[in-house]
mmCIF file of C-alpha atoms in Angstrom:
data_model
loop_
_atom_site.group_PDB
_atom_site.id
_atom_site.type_symbol
_atom_site.label_atom_id
_atom_site.label_comp_id
_atom_site.label_asym_id
_atom_site.label_seq_id
_atom_site.Cartn_x
_atom_site.Cartn_y
_atom_site.Cartn_z
ATOM 1 C CA UNK A 466 0.000 0.000 0.000
ATOM 2 C CA UNK A 467 2.895 2.340 0.762
ATOM 3 C CA UNK A 468 4.380 1.738 -2.666
ATOM 4 C CA UNK A 469 0.998 2.122 -4.367
ATOM 5 C CA UNK A 470 -0.365 5.191 -2.635
ATOM 6 C CA UNK A 471 2.266 6.977 -0.562
ATOM 7 C CA UNK A 472 5.183 7.604 -2.956
ATOM 8 C CA UNK A 473 4.062 11.164 -3.849
ATOM 9 C CA UNK A 474 3.457 11.955 -0.203
ATOM 10 C CA UNK A 475 6.865 10.592 0.797
ATOM 11 C CA UNK A 476 8.572 12.682 -1.895
ATOM 12 C CA UNK A 477 6.699 15.803 -0.787
ATOM 13 C CA UNK A 478 7.836 15.193 2.794
ATOM 14 C CA UNK A 479 11.504 14.638 1.971
ATOM 15 C CA UNK A 480 12.733 17.997 3.280
ATOM 16 C CA UNK A 481 10.447 18.218 6.318
ATOM 17 C CA UNK A 482 11.545 16.198 9.347
ATOM 18 C CA UNK A 483 8.366 16.838 11.363
ATOM 19 C CA UNK A 484 6.118 15.579 8.558
ATOM 20 C CA UNK A 485 8.322 12.501 8.122
ATOM 21 C CA UNK A 486 8.161 11.763 11.875
ATOM 22 C CA UNK A 487 4.371 12.169 11.895
ATOM 23 C CA UNK A 488 4.119 9.806 8.938
ATOM 24 C CA UNK A 489 6.369 7.253 10.680
ATOM 25 C CA UNK A 490 4.231 7.538 13.834
ATOM 26 C CA UNK A 491 1.065 6.823 11.835
ATOM 27 C CA UNK A 492 2.732 3.790 10.255
ATOM 28 C CA UNK A 493 3.941 2.577 13.641
ATOM 29 C CA UNK A 494 0.427 2.772 15.077
ATOM 30 C CA UNK A 495 -1.004 0.840 12.116
ATOM 31 C CA UNK A 496 1.648 -1.867 12.476
ATOM 32 C CA UNK A 497 1.120 -2.035 16.244
ATOM 33 C CA UNK A 498 -2.673 -2.387 15.855
ATOM 34 C CA UNK A 499 -2.112 -5.079 13.248
ATOM 35 C CA UNK A 500 0.076 -7.083 15.649
ATOM 36 C CA UNK A 501 -2.076 -6.406 18.739
ATOM 37 C CA UNK A 502 -5.699 -6.468 17.575
ATOM 38 C CA UNK A 503 -7.192 -7.317 20.993
ATOM 39 C CA UNK A 504 -7.233 -4.513 23.532
ATOM 40 C CA UNK A 505 -5.861 -5.421 26.940
ATOM 41 C CA UNK A 506 -8.504 -6.787 29.325
ATOM 42 C CA UNK A 507 -9.025 -4.353 32.178
ATOM 43 C CA UNK A 508 -8.906 -5.964 35.583
ATOM 44 C CA UNK A 509 -11.279 -4.629 38.200
ATOM 45 C CA UNK A 510 -9.313 -3.854 41.313
ATOM 46 C CA UNK A 511 -11.007 -4.562 44.628
ATOM 47 C CA UNK A 512 -9.701 -2.230 47.291
ATOM 48 C CA UNK A 513 -8.232 -3.849 50.380
ATOM 49 C CA UNK A 514 -9.570 -2.701 53.726
ATOM 50 C CA UNK A 515 -7.304 -0.203 55.460
ATOM 51 C CA UNK A 516 -5.180 -1.160 58.449
ATOM 52 C CA UNK A 517 -7.033 -1.019 61.745
ATOM 53 C CA UNK A 518 -10.450 -0.736 60.094
ATOM 54 C CA UNK A 519 -11.761 -3.598 62.263
ATOM 55 C CA UNK A 520 -11.181 -1.449 65.368
ATOM 56 C CA UNK A 521 -13.553 1.282 64.185
ATOM 57 C CA UNK A 522 -16.849 1.803 65.984
ATOM 58 C CA UNK A 523 -20.204 2.299 64.223
ATOM 59 C CA UNK A 524 -19.438 -0.186 61.448
ATOM 60 C CA UNK A 525 -22.377 -0.694 59.139
ATOM 61 C CA UNK A 526 -23.361 -4.304 58.673
ATOM 62 C CA UNK A 527 -22.932 -5.668 55.158
ATOM 63 C CA UNK A 528 -26.346 -5.523 53.417
ATOM 64 C CA UNK A 529 -28.165 -8.743 52.521
ATOM 65 C CA UNK A 530 -28.041 -9.452 48.784
ATOM 66 C CA UNK A 531 -31.320 -10.071 47.016
ATOM 67 C CA UNK A 532 -31.023 -13.378 45.206
ATOM 68 C CA UNK A 533 -33.546 -12.368 42.486
ATOM 69 C CA UNK A 534 -31.671 -9.127 41.656
ATOM 70 C CA UNK A 535 -28.290 -10.904 41.449
ATOM 71 C CA UNK A 536 -29.730 -13.561 39.122
ATOM 72 C CA UNK A 537 -31.346 -10.860 36.928
ATOM 73 C CA UNK A 538 -27.942 -9.084 36.532
ATOM 74 C CA UNK A 539 -26.256 -12.386 35.603
ATOM 75 C CA UNK A 540 -28.993 -13.164 33.031
ATOM 76 C CA UNK A 541 -28.658 -9.709 31.483
ATOM 77 C CA UNK A 542 -24.876 -10.104 31.099
ATOM 78 C CA UNK A 543 -25.254 -13.596 29.588
ATOM 79 C CA UNK A 544 -27.794 -12.330 27.038
ATOM 80 C CA UNK A 545 -25.454 -9.476 26.053
ATOM 81 C CA UNK A 546 -22.556 -11.902 25.532
ATOM 82 C CA UNK A 547 -24.653 -14.130 23.277
ATOM 83 C CA UNK A 548 -25.657 -11.252 20.988
ATOM 84 C CA UNK A 549 -22.194 -9.637 21.008
ATOM 85 C CA UNK A 550 -20.214 -9.820 17.732
ATOM 86 C CA UNK A 551 -17.215 -12.171 17.675
ATOM 87 C CA UNK A 552 -14.085 -10.667 19.212
ATOM 88 C CA UNK A 553 -11.885 -11.439 16.189
ATOM 89 C CA UNK A 554 -12.683 -9.320 13.162
ATOM 90 C CA UNK A 555 -13.114 -11.159 9.908
ATOM 91 C CA UNK A 556 -10.107 -10.467 7.720
ATOM 92 C CA UNK A 557 -10.959 -8.250 4.782
ATOM 93 C CA UNK A 558 -9.097 -9.171 1.636
ATOM 94 C CA UNK A 559 -8.440 -6.385 -0.828
ATOM 95 C CA UNK A 560 -6.527 -5.896 -4.036
ATOM 96 C CA UNK A 561 -3.725 -3.333 -3.811
ATOM 97 C CA UNK A 562 -2.701 -1.766 -7.140
ATOM 98 C CA UNK A 563 0.921 -2.267 -8.138
ATOM 99 C CA UNK A 564 1.682 1.474 -7.982
ATOM 100 C CA UNK A 565 4.634 3.128 -9.728
ATOM 101 C CA UNK A 566 7.422 0.928 -11.124
ATOM 102 C CA UNK A 567 10.167 0.039 -8.647
ATOM 103 C CA UNK A 568 12.723 1.842 -10.815
ATOM 104 C CA UNK A 569 11.018 5.151 -10.001
ATOM 105 C CA UNK A 570 11.642 4.587 -6.282
ATOM 106 C CA UNK A 571 15.158 3.234 -6.698
ATOM 107 C CA UNK A 572 16.438 6.004 -8.958
ATOM 108 C CA UNK A 573 16.943 8.245 -5.905
ATOM 109 C CA UNK A 574 19.024 5.541 -4.209
ATOM 110 C CA UNK A 575 21.082 4.892 -7.334
ATOM 111 C CA UNK A 576 23.802 7.377 -6.415
ATOM 112 C CA UNK A 577 24.076 6.012 -2.876
ATOM 113 C CA UNK A 578 24.425 2.453 -4.192
ATOM 114 C CA UNK A 579 27.069 3.543 -6.709
ATOM 115 C CA UNK A 580 28.992 5.361 -3.964
ATOM 116 C CA UNK A 581 28.817 2.285 -1.750
ATOM 117 C CA UNK A 582 30.127 0.049 -4.559
ATOM 118 C CA UNK A 583 32.997 2.503 -5.178
ATOM 119 C CA UNK A 584 33.942 2.488 -1.491
ATOM 120 C CA UNK A 585 34.066 -1.314 -1.415
ATOM 121 C CA UNK A 586 36.211 -1.288 -4.578
ATOM 122 C CA UNK A 587 38.634 1.162 -2.888
ATOM 123 C CA UNK A 588 38.889 -1.130 0.184
ATOM 124 C CA UNK A 589 39.569 -4.196 -1.993
ATOM 125 C CA UNK A 590 42.167 -2.381 -4.136
ATOM 126 C CA UNK A 591 43.994 -0.963 -1.119
ATOM 127 C CA UNK A 592 44.256 -4.394 0.543
ATOM 128 C CA UNK A 593 45.508 -5.904 -2.740
ATOM 129 C CA UNK A 594 48.198 -3.192 -3.012
ATOM 130 C CA UNK A 595 49.299 -3.829 0.601
ATOM 131 C CA UNK A 596 49.747 -7.565 0.024
ATOM 132 C CA UNK A 597 51.420 -6.989 -3.358
ATOM 133 C CA UNK A 598 53.859 -4.573 -1.619
ATOM 134 C CA UNK A 599 52.721 -1.648 -3.800
ATOM 135 C CA UNK A 600 52.951 0.683 -0.833
ATOM 136 C CA UNK A 601 52.832 3.968 -2.751
ATOM 137 C CA UNK A 602 49.451 3.075 -4.317
ATOM 138 C CA UNK A 603 48.192 1.769 -0.961
ATOM 139 C CA UNK A 604 49.184 5.057 0.729
ATOM 140 C CA UNK A 605 47.189 7.069 -1.830
ATOM 141 C CA UNK A 606 44.025 5.046 -1.170
ATOM 142 C CA UNK A 607 44.502 4.696 2.585
ATOM 143 C CA UNK A 608 42.689 7.899 3.741
ATOM 144 C CA UNK A 609 39.678 6.941 1.598
ATOM 145 C CA UNK A 610 39.690 3.429 3.115
ATOM 146 C CA UNK A 611 39.696 4.818 6.673
ATOM 147 C CA UNK A 612 36.761 7.111 5.759
ATOM 148 C CA UNK A 613 34.914 4.165 4.209
ATOM 149 C CA UNK A 614 35.170 2.263 7.529
ATOM 150 C CA UNK A 615 32.280 4.430 8.786
ATOM 151 C CA UNK A 616 30.031 2.222 6.652
ATOM 152 C CA UNK A 617 29.058 -1.262 7.791
ATOM 153 C CA UNK A 618 29.417 -2.743 4.285
ATOM 154 C CA UNK A 619 33.044 -1.556 4.091
ATOM 155 C CA UNK A 620 33.841 -3.049 7.515
ATOM 156 C CA UNK A 621 32.326 -6.342 6.398
ATOM 157 C CA UNK A 622 34.308 -6.158 3.136
ATOM 158 C CA UNK A 623 37.553 -5.649 5.121
ATOM 159 C CA UNK A 624 37.013 -8.829 7.167
ATOM 160 C CA UNK A 625 36.227 -10.839 4.001
ATOM 161 C CA UNK A 626 39.274 -9.590 2.086
ATOM 162 C CA UNK A 627 41.661 -10.174 5.002
ATOM 163 C CA UNK A 628 40.211 -13.650 5.458
ATOM 164 C CA UNK A 629 41.017 -14.484 1.816
ATOM 165 C CA UNK A 630 44.673 -13.582 2.390
ATOM 166 C CA UNK A 631 44.825 -15.739 5.538
ATOM 167 C CA UNK A 632 43.483 -18.676 3.517
ATOM 168 C CA UNK A 633 46.260 -18.092 0.956
ATOM 169 C CA UNK A 634 48.859 -18.423 3.773
ATOM 170 C CA UNK A 635 49.809 -14.742 3.537
ATOM 171 C CA UNK A 636 49.421 -13.975 7.236
ATOM 172 C CA UNK A 637 53.112 -13.287 8.023
ATOM 173 C CA UNK A 638 53.646 -9.626 7.091
ATOM 174 C CA UNK A 639 56.580 -7.262 6.885
ATOM 175 C CA UNK A 640 56.613 -4.193 9.160
ATOM 176 C CA UNK A 641 54.928 -1.794 6.720
ATOM 177 C CA UNK A 642 52.199 -4.273 5.746
ATOM 178 C CA UNK A 643 51.595 -5.067 9.420
ATOM 179 C CA UNK A 644 51.255 -1.343 10.205
ATOM 180 C CA UNK A 645 48.686 -0.807 7.432
ATOM 181 C CA UNK A 646 46.616 -3.867 8.417
ATOM 182 C CA UNK A 647 46.627 -2.876 12.109
ATOM 183 C CA UNK A 648 45.508 0.684 11.315
ATOM 184 C CA UNK A 649 42.622 -0.649 9.222
ATOM 185 C CA UNK A 650 41.569 -3.101 11.949
ATOM 186 C CA UNK A 651 41.726 -0.386 14.615
ATOM 187 C CA UNK A 652 39.669 1.989 12.496
ATOM 188 C CA UNK A 653 37.149 -0.776 11.749
ATOM 189 C CA UNK A 654 36.737 -1.660 15.456
ATOM 190 C CA UNK A 655 36.581 1.988 16.458
ATOM 191 C CA UNK A 656 33.530 2.542 14.232
ATOM 192 C CA UNK A 657 31.826 -0.702 15.293
ATOM 193 C CA UNK A 658 28.558 -0.394 17.175
ATOM 194 C CA UNK A 659 26.943 -2.861 19.581
ATOM 195 C CA UNK A 660 25.136 -4.309 16.537
ATOM 196 C CA UNK A 661 28.493 -5.288 14.996
ATOM 197 C CA UNK A 662 29.744 -7.130 18.080
ATOM 198 C CA UNK A 663 28.638 -10.581 16.901
ATOM 199 C CA UNK A 664 29.264 -9.816 13.217
ATOM 200 C CA UNK A 665 32.267 -7.719 12.283
ATOM 201 C CA UNK A 666 34.113 -7.820 15.618
ATOM 202 C CA UNK A 667 33.566 -11.591 15.809
ATOM 203 C CA UNK A 668 34.823 -12.001 12.217
ATOM 204 C CA UNK A 669 37.996 -10.075 13.120
ATOM 205 C CA UNK A 670 38.800 -12.333 16.098
ATOM 206 C CA UNK A 671 40.340 -15.218 14.109
ATOM 207 C CA UNK A 672 42.147 -12.700 11.869
ATOM 208 C CA UNK A 673 43.888 -10.867 14.724
ATOM 209 C CA UNK A 674 45.283 -14.194 15.938
ATOM 210 C CA UNK A 675 46.514 -15.059 12.418
ATOM 211 C CA UNK A 676 48.234 -11.913 11.111
ATOM 212 C CA UNK A 677 51.699 -11.416 12.569
ATOM 213 C CA UNK A 678 55.202 -10.094 11.954
ATOM 214 C CA UNK A 679 58.662 -11.348 12.926
ATOM 215 C CA UNK A 680 60.350 -8.909 15.322
ATOM 216 C CA UNK A 681 63.536 -10.963 15.630
ATOM 217 C CA UNK A 682 64.468 -14.653 15.371
ATOM 218 C CA UNK A 683 62.057 -16.581 17.589
ATOM 219 C CA UNK A 684 59.921 -13.507 18.493
ATOM 220 C CA UNK A 685 56.616 -13.019 16.688
ATOM 221 C CA UNK A 686 54.098 -10.242 17.298
ATOM 222 C CA UNK A 687 50.447 -11.026 16.535
ATOM 223 C CA UNK A 688 47.878 -8.419 15.496
ATOM 224 C CA UNK A 689 45.725 -8.883 18.603
ATOM 225 C CA UNK A 690 48.432 -7.263 20.754
ATOM 226 C CA UNK A 691 47.707 -3.984 18.906
ATOM 227 C CA UNK A 692 43.890 -4.075 18.824
ATOM 228 C CA UNK A 693 42.928 -5.664 22.146
ATOM 229 C CA UNK A 694 41.990 -2.372 23.875
ATOM 230 C CA UNK A 695 38.671 -2.096 21.974
ATOM 231 C CA UNK A 696 35.515 -2.783 23.964
#
């Protein structure tokens, strides 16, 4: 229905945050009502007697209940229940028109998608240059790679690319390669959110125990020693 009817409205609202928020609120209410069709049953609270009430004088005796009146009230309620409509509403099926073609909606996102693809390409190229020891080219791309780490897709791409090099037994690095890889990992972890903890941060764990450099004969430094301060 959104695609069919609301596209013009959404475009008209693009610059106005308050209108967008109001629209989102309306949608949220619709979705909530759809998931929770039955209103909560209200419980009648019976008040407890106050402390020390039994010590009071002049207590009125509880009145006798008239059996006929009580029965009449019960009968009335039963009759109402029998004539009441069913609690669950019958589901109304309706045809929703297809609305504008998807391309019309996606054209606005085209630039963003192209930018995202370019960023991932920059990350891949930079990592290739590092492992091919083309350090001058890697240096040129490095600032762009660190900026790209703000995006989740680029962080994910970094873990995938580094994993490929581990699988090719290219985990022992020289000092310059090690420095570049560590800076990328640090930047990636720095921009991670709580949502990334079981995704990107978890994917980096086996990598930081694989990448290393030889400091001197018999002494090896692993990447985790340089990135272990991150939460």
